[in-house]
PDB file of C-alpha atoms in Angstrom:
ATOM      1  CA  MET A   2     -33.365  42.654 -17.287  1.00 34.00           C
ATOM      2  CA  ALA A   3     -33.799  43.607 -13.641  1.00 35.00           C
ATOM      3  CA  GLN A   4     -36.484  41.740 -11.722  1.00 39.00           C
ATOM      4  CA  ALA A   5     -38.469  44.913 -10.979  1.00 38.00           C
ATOM      5  CA  GLU A   6     -38.516  45.768 -14.689  1.00 36.00           C
ATOM      6  CA  SER A   7     -39.648  42.282 -15.670  1.00 38.00           C
ATOM      7  CA  GLN A   8     -42.426  42.393 -13.070  1.00 42.00           C
ATOM      8  CA  GLN A   9     -43.612  45.730 -14.429  1.00 43.00           C
ATOM      9  CA  ILE A  10     -43.794  44.263 -17.933  1.00 38.00           C
ATOM     10  CA  LEU A  11     -45.866  41.372 -16.618  1.00 44.00           C
ATOM     11  CA  ILE A  12     -48.575  43.622 -15.201  1.00 41.00           C
ATOM     12  CA  GLU A  13     -48.931  45.891 -18.211  1.00 42.00           C
ATOM     13  CA  ASN A  14     -52.249  45.699 -19.995  1.00 42.00           C
ATOM     14  CA  GLN A  15     -51.555  44.106 -23.357  1.00 41.00           C
ATOM     15  CA  PRO A  16     -54.948  43.038 -24.743  1.00 48.00           C
ATOM     16  CA  ASP A  17     -53.581  41.651 -28.002  1.00 55.00           C
ATOM     17  CA  GLY A  18     -51.962  38.810 -26.079  1.00 67.00           C
ATOM     18  CA  SER A  19     -54.879  38.012 -23.783  1.00 84.00           C
ATOM     19  CA  PRO A  20     -55.596  34.279 -23.414  1.00 93.00           C
ATOM     20  CA  THR A  21     -59.123  32.958 -23.198  1.00 96.00           C
ATOM     21  CA  PHE A  22     -60.315  32.154 -19.697  1.00 97.00           C
ATOM     22  CA  SER A  23     -63.114  30.609 -17.667  1.00 97.00           C
ATOM     23  CA  ILE A  24     -63.999  31.016 -13.999  1.00 97.00           C
ATOM     24  CA  LEU A  25     -64.841  28.027 -11.813  1.00 96.00           C
ATOM     25  CA  VAL A  26     -66.597  28.624  -8.492  1.00 95.00           C
ATOM     26  CA  GLU A  27     -67.044  25.734  -6.068  1.00 90.00           C
ATOM     27  CA  ALA A  28     -69.995  25.407  -3.685  1.00 83.00           C
ATOM     28  CA  GLU A  29     -68.584  22.606  -1.497  1.00 77.00           C
ATOM     29  CA  ASN A  30     -67.770  25.050   1.302  1.00 74.00           C
ATOM     30  CA  LEU A  31     -71.413  26.007   1.720  1.00 71.00           C
ATOM     31  CA  SER A  32     -74.370  24.573   3.534  1.00 58.00           C
ATOM     32  CA  THR A  33     -77.940  25.499   2.676  1.00 47.00           C
ATOM     33  CA  THR A  34     -77.925  27.904   5.636  1.00 49.00           C
ATOM     34  CA  GLU A  35     -75.028  29.898   4.189  1.00 75.00           C
ATOM     35  CA  ILE A  36     -76.461  30.673   0.770  1.00 82.00           C
ATOM     36  CA  SER A  37     -76.052  34.387   1.478  1.00 85.00           C
ATOM     37  CA  LYS A  38     -72.272  33.877   1.275  1.00 88.00           C
ATOM     38  CA  LEU A  39     -72.677  32.536  -2.233  1.00 92.00           C
ATOM     39  CA  HIS A  40     -74.760  35.571  -3.191  1.00 93.00           C
ATOM     40  CA  ASP A  41     -72.082  37.848  -1.757  1.00 94.00           C
ATOM     41  CA  SER A  42     -69.384  36.052  -3.736  1.00 95.00           C
ATOM     42  CA  LEU A  43     -71.272  36.086  -7.021  1.00 96.00           C
ATOM     43  CA  ASP A  44     -72.188  39.740  -6.545  1.00 97.00           C
ATOM     44  CA  THR A  45     -68.484  40.577  -6.369  1.00 97.00           C
ATOM     45  CA  LEU A  46     -67.902  38.625  -9.585  1.00 97.00           C
ATOM     46  CA  ALA A  47     -70.698  40.561 -11.261  1.00 96.00           C
ATOM     47  CA  ALA A  48     -68.958  43.766 -10.140  1.00 96.00           C
ATOM     48  CA  GLN A  49     -65.864  42.849 -12.207  1.00 96.00           C
ATOM     49  CA  GLY A  50     -67.644  44.536 -15.129  1.00 92.00           C
ATOM     50  CA  ASP A  51     -66.177  44.249 -18.604  1.00 93.00           C
ATOM     51  CA  SER A  52     -63.577  41.718 -17.465  1.00 93.00           C
ATOM     52  CA  LEU A  53     -66.306  39.222 -16.590  1.00 96.00           C
ATOM     53  CA  LYS A  54     -68.022  39.728 -19.955  1.00 94.00           C
ATOM     54  CA  THR A  55     -64.981  38.353 -21.778  1.00 95.00           C
ATOM     55  CA  ALA A  56     -65.020  35.026 -19.909  1.00 97.00           C
ATOM     56  CA  ASP A  57     -65.710  31.909 -21.973  1.00 97.00           C
ATOM     57  CA  ALA A  58     -67.767  30.584 -19.074  1.00 96.00           C
ATOM     58  CA  VAL A  59     -68.469  31.080 -15.377  1.00 97.00           C
ATOM     59  CA  LEU A  60     -69.241  27.699 -13.832  1.00 96.00           C
ATOM     60  CA  LEU A  61     -70.632  27.069 -10.364  1.00 94.00           C
ATOM     61  CA  ILE A  62     -69.671  23.521  -9.374  1.00 92.00           C
ATOM     62  CA  ASP A  63     -72.370  22.000  -7.153  1.00 87.00           C
ATOM     63  CA  SER A  64     -71.964  18.643  -5.428  1.00 82.00           C
ATOM     64  CA  GLY A  65     -75.328  18.699  -3.727  1.00 80.00           C
ATOM     65  CA  GLN A  66     -75.237  21.865  -1.617  1.00 81.00           C
ATOM     66  CA  LEU A  67     -77.863  23.671  -3.706  1.00 86.00           C
ATOM     67  CA  THR A  68     -81.575  22.941  -3.663  1.00 87.00           C
ATOM     68  CA  ASP A  69     -83.626  23.035  -6.863  1.00 89.00           C
ATOM     69  CA  GLU A  70     -85.201  26.272  -5.686  1.00 91.00           C
ATOM     70  CA  THR A  71     -81.797  27.819  -5.057  1.00 89.00           C
ATOM     71  CA  ARG A  72     -80.529  26.746  -8.473  1.00 91.00           C
ATOM     72  CA  LYS A  73     -83.511  28.392 -10.180  1.00 93.00           C
ATOM     73  CA  GLU A  74     -83.037  31.572  -8.165  1.00 93.00           C
ATOM     74  CA  LEU A  75     -79.341  31.699  -9.062  1.00 94.00           C
ATOM     75  CA  ASN A  76     -80.081  31.234 -12.767  1.00 93.00           C
ATOM     76  CA  ARG A  77     -82.517  34.135 -12.599  1.00 95.00           C
ATOM     77  CA  ARG A  78     -80.253  36.416 -10.593  1.00 95.00           C
ATOM     78  CA  TYR A  79     -77.014  35.649 -12.477  1.00 96.00           C
ATOM     79  CA  PRO A  80     -77.826  34.881 -16.131  1.00 95.00           C
ATOM     80  CA  TRP A  81     -74.106  34.643 -16.967  1.00 96.00           C
ATOM     81  CA  LEU A  82     -73.670  31.739 -14.509  1.00 96.00           C
ATOM     82  CA  THR A  83     -73.787  28.064 -15.520  1.00 95.00           C
ATOM     83  CA  ILE A  84     -74.405  25.566 -12.723  1.00 93.00           C
ATOM     84  CA  ARG A  85     -72.600  22.254 -13.217  1.00 91.00           C
ATOM     85  CA  ARG A  86     -73.673  19.371 -10.999  1.00 87.00           C
ATOM     86  CA  VAL A  87     -71.039  16.806 -10.002  1.00 82.00           C
ATOM     87  CA  ASP A  88     -71.199  13.673  -7.873  1.00 79.00           C
ATOM     88  CA  ALA A  89     -71.849  14.343  -4.192  1.00 66.00           C
ATOM     89  CA  ALA A  90     -68.776  12.310  -3.271  1.00 71.00           C
ATOM     90  CA  VAL A  91     -66.437  14.785  -5.015  1.00 76.00           C
ATOM     91  CA  SER A  92     -64.431  16.673  -2.411  1.00 82.00           C
ATOM     92  CA  TYR A  93     -63.076  20.217  -2.475  1.00 86.00           C
ATOM     93  CA  GLY A  94     -59.725  19.039  -3.801  1.00 86.00           C
ATOM     94  CA  GLY A  95     -61.443  16.768  -6.279  1.00 84.00           C
ATOM     95  CA  MET A  96     -63.371  19.706  -7.721  1.00 85.00           C
ATOM     96  CA  LYS A  97     -60.173  21.670  -8.238  1.00 90.00           C
ATOM     97  CA  GLY A  98     -58.468  18.629  -9.720  1.00 88.00           C
ATOM     98  CA  ARG A  99     -61.199  18.106 -12.307  1.00 87.00           C
ATOM     99  CA  SER A 100     -61.238  21.716 -13.458  1.00 89.00           C
ATOM    100  CA  ALA A 101     -59.200  21.170 -16.627  1.00 90.00           C
ATOM    101  CA  GLY A 102     -61.782  18.735 -17.949  1.00 91.00           C
ATOM    102  CA  LEU A 103     -64.711  21.129 -17.565  1.00 91.00           C
ATOM    103  CA  VAL A 104     -63.649  23.920 -19.958  1.00 94.00           C
ATOM    104  CA  THR A 105     -61.444  24.459 -23.004  1.00 95.00           C
ATOM    105  CA  SER A 106     -60.146  27.954 -22.156  1.00 96.00           C
ATOM    106  CA  ASP A 107     -56.440  28.753 -22.068  1.00 97.00           C
ATOM    107  CA  VAL A 108     -56.589  29.853 -18.422  1.00 98.00           C
ATOM    108  CA  ILE A 109     -58.787  28.626 -15.581  1.00 97.00           C
ATOM    109  CA  VAL A 110     -59.546  31.013 -12.718  1.00 98.00           C
ATOM    110  CA  LEU A 111     -60.379  29.102  -9.518  1.00 97.00           C
ATOM    111  CA  SER A 112     -62.528  30.849  -6.936  1.00 96.00           C
ATOM    112  CA  ASP A 113     -64.649  29.847  -3.935  1.00 94.00           C
ATOM    113  CA  SER A 114     -68.209  30.549  -2.925  1.00 92.00           C
ATOM    114  CA  ASP A 115     -67.183  31.834   0.512  1.00 92.00           C
ATOM    115  CA  CYS A 116     -64.886  34.584  -0.819  1.00 95.00           C
ATOM    116  CA  ARG A 117     -65.646  38.148  -1.833  1.00 97.00           C
ATOM    117  CA  TYR A 118     -63.422  39.588  -4.545  1.00 98.00           C
ATOM    118  CA  GLN A 119     -62.416  43.213  -4.684  1.00 97.00           C
ATOM    119  CA  PRO A 120     -63.178  45.353  -7.760  1.00 94.00           C
ATOM    120  CA  ASP A 121     -60.644  44.856 -10.549  1.00 95.00           C
ATOM    121  CA  TRP A 122     -59.597  41.494  -9.043  1.00 98.00           C
ATOM    122  CA  LEU A 123     -60.248  39.586 -12.259  1.00 98.00           C
ATOM    123  CA  ARG A 124     -58.322  41.962 -14.506  1.00 97.00           C
ATOM    124  CA  GLN A 125     -55.390  41.982 -12.115  1.00 97.00           C
ATOM    125  CA  ILE A 126     -55.101  38.210 -11.787  1.00 98.00           C
ATOM    126  CA  LEU A 127     -55.272  37.747 -15.568  1.00 97.00           C
ATOM    127  CA  ALA A 128     -52.908  40.596 -16.508  1.00 96.00           C
ATOM    128  CA  PRO A 129     -49.640  38.651 -16.013  1.00 96.00           C
ATOM    129  CA  PHE A 130     -50.706  36.094 -18.656  1.00 96.00           C
ATOM    130  CA  GLN A 131     -51.013  38.693 -21.401  1.00 92.00           C
ATOM    131  CA  ASN A 132     -48.302  38.181 -24.017  1.00 86.00           C
ATOM    132  CA  HIS A 133     -46.343  36.004 -21.589  1.00 91.00           C
ATOM    133  CA  PRO A 134     -46.778  32.299 -22.421  1.00 92.00           C
ATOM    134  CA  ASP A 135     -44.156  31.396 -19.802  1.00 94.00           C
ATOM    135  CA  VAL A 136     -46.490  32.511 -16.987  1.00 96.00           C
ATOM    136  CA  HIS A 137     -48.508  29.504 -15.818  1.00 97.00           C
ATOM    137  CA  ILE A 138     -49.717  30.189 -12.260  1.00 98.00           C
ATOM    138  CA  VAL A 139     -50.785  33.523 -10.768  1.00 98.00           C
ATOM    139  CA  GLY A 140     -52.175  33.584  -7.259  1.00 98.00           C
ATOM    140  CA  GLY A 141     -53.903  36.527  -5.651  1.00 98.00           C
ATOM    141  CA  GLU A 142     -53.870  37.444  -1.972  1.00 98.00           C
ATOM    142  CA  THR A 143     -56.639  36.257   0.355  1.00 98.00           C
ATOM    143  CA  THR A 144     -57.219  37.393   3.920  1.00 97.00           C
ATOM    144  CA  THR A 145     -60.054  37.587   6.454  1.00 97.00           C
ATOM    145  CA  PRO A 146     -61.889  40.676   7.762  1.00 97.00           C
ATOM    146  CA  ILE A 147     -61.472  41.992  11.315  1.00 97.00           C
ATOM    147  CA  HIS A 148     -64.458  43.443  13.136  1.00 94.00           C
ATOM    148  CA  GLY A 149     -64.253  42.149  16.706  1.00 95.00           C
ATOM    149  CA  PRO A 150     -62.572  39.666  19.076  1.00 97.00           C
ATOM    150  CA  TYR A 151     -63.571  36.500  17.203  1.00 98.00           C
ATOM    151  CA  SER A 152     -62.463  37.785  13.823  1.00 97.00           C
ATOM    152  CA  LEU A 153     -59.218  39.097  15.337  1.00 98.00           C
ATOM    153  CA  ALA A 154     -58.445  35.601  16.643  1.00 97.00           C
ATOM    154  CA  ILE A 155     -59.084  34.223  13.169  1.00 97.00           C
ATOM    155  CA  ALA A 156     -56.877  36.885  11.551  1.00 97.00           C
ATOM    156  CA  LEU A 157     -54.012  35.995  13.867  1.00 97.00           C
ATOM    157  CA  THR A 158     -54.152  32.225  13.456  1.00 96.00           C
ATOM    158  CA  PHE A 159     -56.037  31.124  10.332  1.00 96.00           C
ATOM    159  CA  VAL A 160     -54.256  30.008   7.169  1.00 94.00           C
ATOM    160  CA  PHE A 161     -54.534  33.332   5.336  1.00 96.00           C
ATOM    161  CA  PRO A 162     -52.031  36.143   6.036  1.00 95.00           C
ATOM    162  CA  ARG A 163     -52.820  39.844   5.915  1.00 96.00           C
ATOM    163  CA  PHE A 164     -52.624  41.713   2.615  1.00 96.00           C
ATOM    164  CA  SER A 165     -49.011  42.533   1.791  1.00 94.00           C
ATOM    165  CA  GLY A 166     -49.694  45.972   0.328  1.00 93.00           C
ATOM    166  CA  GLY A 167     -47.461  45.165  -2.647  1.00 94.00           C
ATOM    167  CA  GLN A 168     -48.024  46.637  -6.089  1.00 93.00           C
ATOM    168  CA  THR A 169     -46.088  44.313  -8.414  1.00 95.00           C
ATOM    169  CA  ILE A 170     -46.073  40.576  -8.837  1.00 96.00           C
ATOM    170  CA  ALA A 171     -43.391  38.481  -7.203  1.00 96.00           C
ATOM    171  CA  PRO A 172     -42.482  34.793  -6.938  1.00 96.00           C
ATOM    172  CA  SER A 173     -44.318  32.881  -4.215  1.00 95.00           C
ATOM    173  CA  ARG A 174     -43.993  29.542  -2.495  1.00 93.00           C
ATOM    174  CA  THR A 175     -47.673  28.770  -2.894  1.00 95.00           C
ATOM    175  CA  TYR A 176     -51.098  30.003  -3.970  1.00 97.00           C
ATOM    176  CA  TRP A 177     -54.594  29.800  -2.505  1.00 97.00           C
ATOM    177  CA  ALA A 178     -57.025  27.615  -4.432  1.00 95.00           C
ATOM    178  CA  ASN A 179     -59.776  30.206  -3.832  1.00 96.00           C
ATOM    179  CA  ASN A 180     -57.858  32.919  -5.677  1.00 98.00           C
ATOM    180  CA  VAL A 181     -55.653  31.641  -8.481  1.00 98.00           C
ATOM    181  CA  ALA A 182     -55.435  31.547 -12.270  1.00 98.00           C
ATOM    182  CA  VAL A 183     -53.690  28.569 -13.907  1.00 98.00           C
ATOM    183  CA  ARG A 184     -53.074  27.612 -17.516  1.00 97.00           C
ATOM    184  CA  ARG A 185     -55.231  24.641 -18.449  1.00 96.00           C
ATOM    185  CA  VAL A 186     -52.278  22.797 -19.997  1.00 96.00           C
ATOM    186  CA  LEU A 187     -50.580  22.737 -16.591  1.00 96.00           C
ATOM    187  CA  LEU A 188     -53.718  21.461 -14.855  1.00 95.00           C
ATOM    188  CA  GLU A 189     -54.096  18.782 -17.522  1.00 95.00           C
ATOM    189  CA  SER A 190     -50.561  17.501 -17.020  1.00 94.00           C
ATOM    190  CA  MET A 191     -50.441  18.156 -13.270  1.00 95.00           C
ATOM    191  CA  PRO A 192     -53.937  18.251 -11.716  1.00 94.00           C
ATOM    192  CA  VAL A 193     -54.478  19.606  -8.236  1.00 94.00           C
ATOM    193  CA  PRO A 194     -54.103  16.459  -6.104  1.00 92.00           C
ATOM    194  CA  ASP A 195     -56.730  15.194  -3.695  1.00 90.00           C
ATOM    195  CA  PRO A 196     -54.978  13.088  -1.043  1.00 91.00           C
ATOM    196  CA  ARG A 197     -57.528  11.334   1.140  1.00 90.00           C
ATOM    197  CA  GLN A 198     -55.643  12.431   4.284  1.00 91.00           C
ATOM    198  CA  LEU A 199     -56.254  16.131   3.649  1.00 93.00           C
ATOM    199  CA  TYR A 200     -59.256  18.284   4.406  1.00 93.00           C
ATOM    200  CA  ARG A 201     -57.507  21.349   2.940  1.00 93.00           C
ATOM    201  CA  GLY A 202     -53.963  22.110   1.865  1.00 94.00           C
ATOM    202  CA  GLN A 203     -54.076  20.461  -1.554  1.00 95.00           C
ATOM    203  CA  ASN A 204     -52.685  23.703  -2.948  1.00 95.00           C
ATOM    204  CA  ILE A 205     -49.439  23.297  -0.981  1.00 95.00           C
ATOM    205  CA  VAL A 206     -48.886  19.783  -2.302  1.00 95.00           C
ATOM    206  CA  HIS A 207     -49.603  21.066  -5.812  1.00 96.00           C
ATOM    207  CA  SER A 208     -47.298  24.064  -5.292  1.00 95.00           C
ATOM    208  CA  GLN A 209     -44.451  21.781  -4.304  1.00 94.00           C
ATOM    209  CA  ALA A 210     -44.978  19.605  -7.383  1.00 93.00           C
ATOM    210  CA  ALA A 211     -45.214  22.607  -9.714  1.00 95.00           C
ATOM    211  CA  SER A 212     -42.086  24.194  -8.259  1.00 93.00           C
ATOM    212  CA  ALA A 213     -40.196  20.914  -8.563  1.00 92.00           C
ATOM    213  CA  ALA A 214     -41.240  20.764 -12.208  1.00 94.00           C
ATOM    214  CA  GLY A 215     -39.740  24.193 -12.854  1.00 94.00           C
ATOM    215  CA  TYR A 216     -42.852  26.372 -12.785  1.00 96.00           C
ATOM    216  CA  THR A 217     -42.767  29.772 -11.083  1.00 96.00           C
ATOM    217  CA  ILE A 218     -45.772  30.601  -8.929  1.00 97.00           C
ATOM    218  CA  TRP A 219     -46.436  34.334  -9.171  1.00 97.00           C
ATOM    219  CA  ARG A 220     -48.182  36.289  -6.424  1.00 97.00           C
ATOM    220  CA  GLN A 221     -50.308  39.190  -7.640  1.00 98.00           C
ATOM    221  CA  PRO A 222     -50.922  41.460  -4.602  1.00 97.00           C
ATOM    222  CA  ARG A 223     -53.472  43.549  -6.487  1.00 97.00           C
ATOM    223  CA  ALA A 224     -55.824  40.562  -6.890  1.00 98.00           C
ATOM    224  CA  ARG A 225     -57.437  40.629  -3.468  1.00 98.00           C
ATOM    225  CA  ALA A 226     -60.098  38.449  -1.858  1.00 98.00           C
ATOM    226  CA  LEU A 227     -61.768  38.382   1.562  1.00 97.00           C
ATOM    227  CA  HIS A 228     -62.532  34.916   2.909  1.00 96.00           C
ATOM    228  CA  ALA A 229     -65.590  34.404   5.103  1.00 93.00           C
ATOM    229  CA  LEU A 230     -64.913  33.634   8.752  1.00 94.00           C
ATOM    230  CA  PRO A 231     -65.397  30.037   9.880  1.00 91.00           C
ATOM    231  CA  LEU A 232     -68.714  29.739  11.658  1.00 91.00           C
ATOM    232  CA  PRO A 233     -68.297  29.708  15.463  1.00 93.00           C
ATOM    233  CA  ALA A 234     -69.988  26.308  15.573  1.00 92.00           C
ATOM    234  CA  GLU A 235     -67.318  24.979  13.203  1.00 93.00           C
ATOM    235  CA  TYR A 236     -64.354  26.708  14.837  1.00 96.00           C
ATOM    236  CA  SER A 237     -63.083  23.826  16.984  1.00 97.00           C
ATOM    237  CA  ARG A 238     -63.477  21.263  14.229  1.00 96.00           C
ATOM    238  CA  ARG A 239     -61.798  23.487  11.643  1.00 96.00           C
ATOM    239  CA  TYR A 240     -58.731  24.111  13.802  1.00 98.00           C
ATOM    240  CA  TYR A 241     -58.496  20.430  14.680  1.00 98.00           C
ATOM    241  CA  ARG A 242     -58.500  19.658  10.952  1.00 96.00           C
ATOM    242  CA  MET A 243     -55.856  22.333  10.367  1.00 96.00           C
ATOM    243  CA  GLY A 244     -53.630  20.566  12.870  1.00 96.00           C
ATOM    244  CA  ARG A 245     -54.130  17.216  11.180  1.00 97.00           C
ATOM    245  CA  ASP A 246     -53.525  18.755   7.757  1.00 96.00           C
ATOM    246  CA  SER A 247     -50.257  20.324   8.903  1.00 94.00           C
ATOM    247  CA  VAL A 248     -48.834  16.883   9.715  1.00 95.00           C
ATOM    248  CA  HIS A 249     -50.059  15.252   6.522  1.00 95.00           C
ATOM    249  CA  ILE A 250     -48.874  18.140   4.316  1.00 94.00           C
ATOM    250  CA  ALA A 251     -45.399  17.870   5.840  1.00 92.00           C
ATOM    251  CA  ARG A 252     -45.352  14.191   4.804  1.00 92.00           C
ATOM    252  CA  LEU A 253     -46.877  14.674   1.361  1.00 93.00           C
ATOM    253  CA  ALA A 254     -45.040  17.815   0.222  1.00 88.00           C
ATOM    254  CA  ARG A 255     -41.271  17.545   0.291  1.00 81.00           C
ATOM    255  CA  ASP A 256     -38.675  19.371  -1.747  1.00 72.00           C
ATOM    256  CA  GLU A 257     -35.776  17.792  -3.593  1.00 71.00           C
ATOM    257  CA  SER A 258     -33.708  17.607  -0.419  1.00 73.00           C
ATOM    258  CA  GLY A 259     -36.434  15.697   1.373  1.00 74.00           C
ATOM    259  CA  GLN A 260     -37.349  18.633   3.606  1.00 82.00           C
ATOM    260  CA  SER A 261     -40.988  19.482   4.183  1.00 85.00           C
ATOM    261  CA  TYR A 262     -42.120  22.174   1.761  1.00 86.00           C
ATOM    262  CA  ARG A 263     -42.891  25.471   3.510  1.00 83.00           C
ATOM    263  CA  GLY A 264     -46.164  26.715   2.064  1.00 83.00           C
ATOM    264  CA  ASP A 265     -46.436  30.143   3.681  1.00 87.00           C
ATOM    265  CA  MET A 266     -47.336  33.112   1.500  1.00 91.00           C
ATOM    266  CA  GLU A 267     -45.924  36.568   2.058  1.00 91.00           C
ATOM    267  CA  PRO A 268     -46.170  38.608   4.178  1.00 91.00           C
ATOM    268  CA  ASP A 269     -46.212  35.681   6.625  1.00 90.00           C
ATOM    269  CA  CYS A 270     -42.766  34.731   7.897  1.00 75.00           C
ATOM    270  CA  GLN A 271     -41.009  32.210   5.694  1.00 71.00           C
ATOM    271  CA  THR A 272     -38.926  30.908   8.603  1.00 78.00           C
ATOM    272  CA  GLY A 273     -39.610  30.202  12.253  1.00 76.00           C
ATOM    273  CA  GLY A 274     -42.517  28.513  13.978  1.00 80.00           C
ATOM    274  CA  ARG A 275     -46.132  29.325  14.775  1.00 82.00           C
ATOM    275  CA  PHE A 276     -45.325  31.867  17.469  1.00 86.00           C
ATOM    276  CA  HIS A 277     -42.977  33.684  15.109  1.00 88.00           C
ATOM    277  CA  LYS A 278     -45.799  33.891  12.582  1.00 89.00           C
ATOM    278  CA  LEU A 279     -48.236  35.065  15.274  1.00 91.00           C
ATOM    279  CA  ALA A 280     -45.885  37.887  16.242  1.00 92.00           C
ATOM    280  CA  GLY A 281     -45.527  38.909  12.604  1.00 92.00           C
ATOM    281  CA  ARG A 282     -49.280  39.088  12.151  1.00 94.00           C
ATOM    282  CA  LEU A 283     -49.659  41.162  15.303  1.00 95.00           C
ATOM    283  CA  ARG A 284     -47.224  43.688  13.844  1.00 94.00           C
ATOM    284  CA  LEU A 285     -49.052  43.756  10.505  1.00 94.00           C
ATOM    285  CA  ILE A 286     -52.475  44.240  12.090  1.00 96.00           C
ATOM    286  CA  ARG A 287     -51.110  46.995  14.324  1.00 94.00           C
ATOM    287  CA  ALA A 288     -49.752  48.746  11.226  1.00 93.00           C
ATOM    288  CA  GLU A 289     -52.943  48.432   9.166  1.00 91.00           C
ATOM    289  CA  ASN A 290     -55.502  49.059  11.911  1.00 91.00           C
ATOM    290  CA  PRO A 291     -54.210  49.674  15.461  1.00 93.00           C
ATOM    291  CA  ARG A 292     -57.743  49.880  16.859  1.00 93.00           C
ATOM    292  CA  ALA A 293     -58.320  46.230  15.912  1.00 94.00           C
ATOM    293  CA  LEU A 294     -55.949  45.181  18.705  1.00 94.00           C
ATOM    294  CA  TRP A 295     -58.118  46.787  21.388  1.00 95.00           C
ATOM    295  CA  SER A 296     -60.159  43.590  21.423  1.00 96.00           C
ATOM    296  CA  LEU A 297     -57.093  41.345  21.860  1.00 96.00           C
ATOM    297  CA  PRO A 298     -57.857  40.511  25.543  1.00 97.00           C
ATOM    298  CA  LEU A 299     -61.293  39.240  24.493  1.00 97.00           C
ATOM    299  CA  ALA A 300     -59.742  37.328  21.585  1.00 97.00           C
ATOM    300  CA  LEU A 301     -57.290  35.437  23.815  1.00 97.00           C
ATOM    301  CA  PRO A 302     -59.762  32.720  24.934  1.00 97.00           C
ATOM    302  CA  VAL A 303     -60.591  32.059  21.278  1.00 97.00           C
ATOM    303  CA  LEU A 304     -56.871  31.916  20.479  1.00 96.00           C
ATOM    304  CA  PHE A 305     -56.254  29.409  23.282  1.00 97.00           C
ATOM    305  CA  LEU A 306     -59.151  27.212  22.174  1.00 98.00           C
ATOM    306  CA  GLY A 307     -57.900  27.267  18.578  1.00 97.00           C
ATOM    307  CA  ALA A 308     -54.376  26.352  19.702  1.00 96.00           C
ATOM    308  CA  LEU A 309     -55.705  23.485  21.816  1.00 98.00           C
ATOM    309  CA  CYS A 310     -57.718  22.103  18.899  1.00 98.00           C
ATOM    310  CA  TYR A 311     -54.869  22.605  16.437  1.00 97.00           C
ATOM    311  CA  TYR A 312     -52.294  20.759  18.526  1.00 96.00           C
ATOM    312  CA  ALA A 313     -54.817  18.020  19.334  1.00 98.00           C
ATOM    313  CA  GLY A 314     -55.170  17.537  15.598  1.00 97.00           C
ATOM    314  CA  ARG A 315     -51.408  17.424  15.146  1.00 96.00           C
ATOM    315  CA  LEU A 316     -51.040  14.865  17.909  1.00 96.00           C
ATOM    316  CA  THR A 317     -53.785  12.662  16.492  1.00 96.00           C
ATOM    317  CA  ALA A 318     -52.299  12.783  12.996  1.00 95.00           C
ATOM    318  CA  SER A 319     -48.787  12.108  14.287  1.00 93.00           C
ATOM    319  CA  LEU A 320     -49.970   9.001  16.114  1.00 91.00           C
ATOM    320  CA  THR A 321     -52.009   7.601  13.236  1.00 83.00           C
ATOM    321  CA  ALA A 322     -50.224   8.736  10.060  1.00 63.00           C
ATOM    322  CA  SER A 323     -48.294   6.200   8.041  1.00 60.00           C
ATOM    323  CA  PRO A 324     -44.583   6.854   7.456  1.00 54.00           C
ATOM    324  CA  ALA A 325     -43.880   9.207   4.572  1.00 49.00           C
ATOM    325  CA  PRO A 326     -42.993   7.430   1.329  1.00 49.00           C
ATOM    326  CA  THR A 327     -39.328   7.478   0.365  1.00 44.00           C
ATOM    327  CA  ASN A 328     -38.060   8.116  -3.137  1.00 42.00           C
TER     328      ASN A 328
END
């Protein structure tokens, strides 16, 4: 069967073969001053309509970000939401890694409290599992909004590419842990790792392991999410951490040949360096919204600061990281 035909079969709505599912939302990305982001995220889940009603559970995983007053308000506002408290020491990666032990559903949908999900997102990310037991990982596409110089700088350099505009699922090198559905049996046998060296990027290490084990990661371009922009006060620190993560991921995630696993998601370039990727994103943004590039001169200082912080992080990690383990 041709690949295009098989992809079309995978996205057909076949309710008789629908697996059970639960949604897990983490709150680790939030501070008490950003609770509005959580409301925005949960509002977009509520807008999924009938798809949300069929969930076994919708869990909000809280490791201490929520006050008692906030928890009560959330229970009132979202009666379908169950708040699960975990130890404050549990990191972002640790929350994802523990997901299989929190529910008994066939499929676990992982989402984040700082993402807004487009209508029909849930149905689209679950559709490839219907009547297809060989499908184990389906990742949606996540990007960031553009509405000025700062957000343009983020769009050009942050981890998330622009939306691809695709209509059918396709194999992918990775997934985003804020927008992915995974069979519980896979997460039980191969949990999302939580290396102490990483702030983020656990998904790339997990993607490499899953691919090495023979699993296909599917990208569903119709399952779209918008990630909140990093706060300006956190910008320098976040890009410094991205630089450190890039070094550690290269050491932790290697393919069978020993080469560092490339974790880019389409439509980002799968070859070439950072400047090649930057040029590709410029072309994509020009195609989707040419007016967004009018603010590029004002975005350049932000770009330069981000690059400085990123490469400072890389240098620090390169000087302090232990040699990569050999097989």
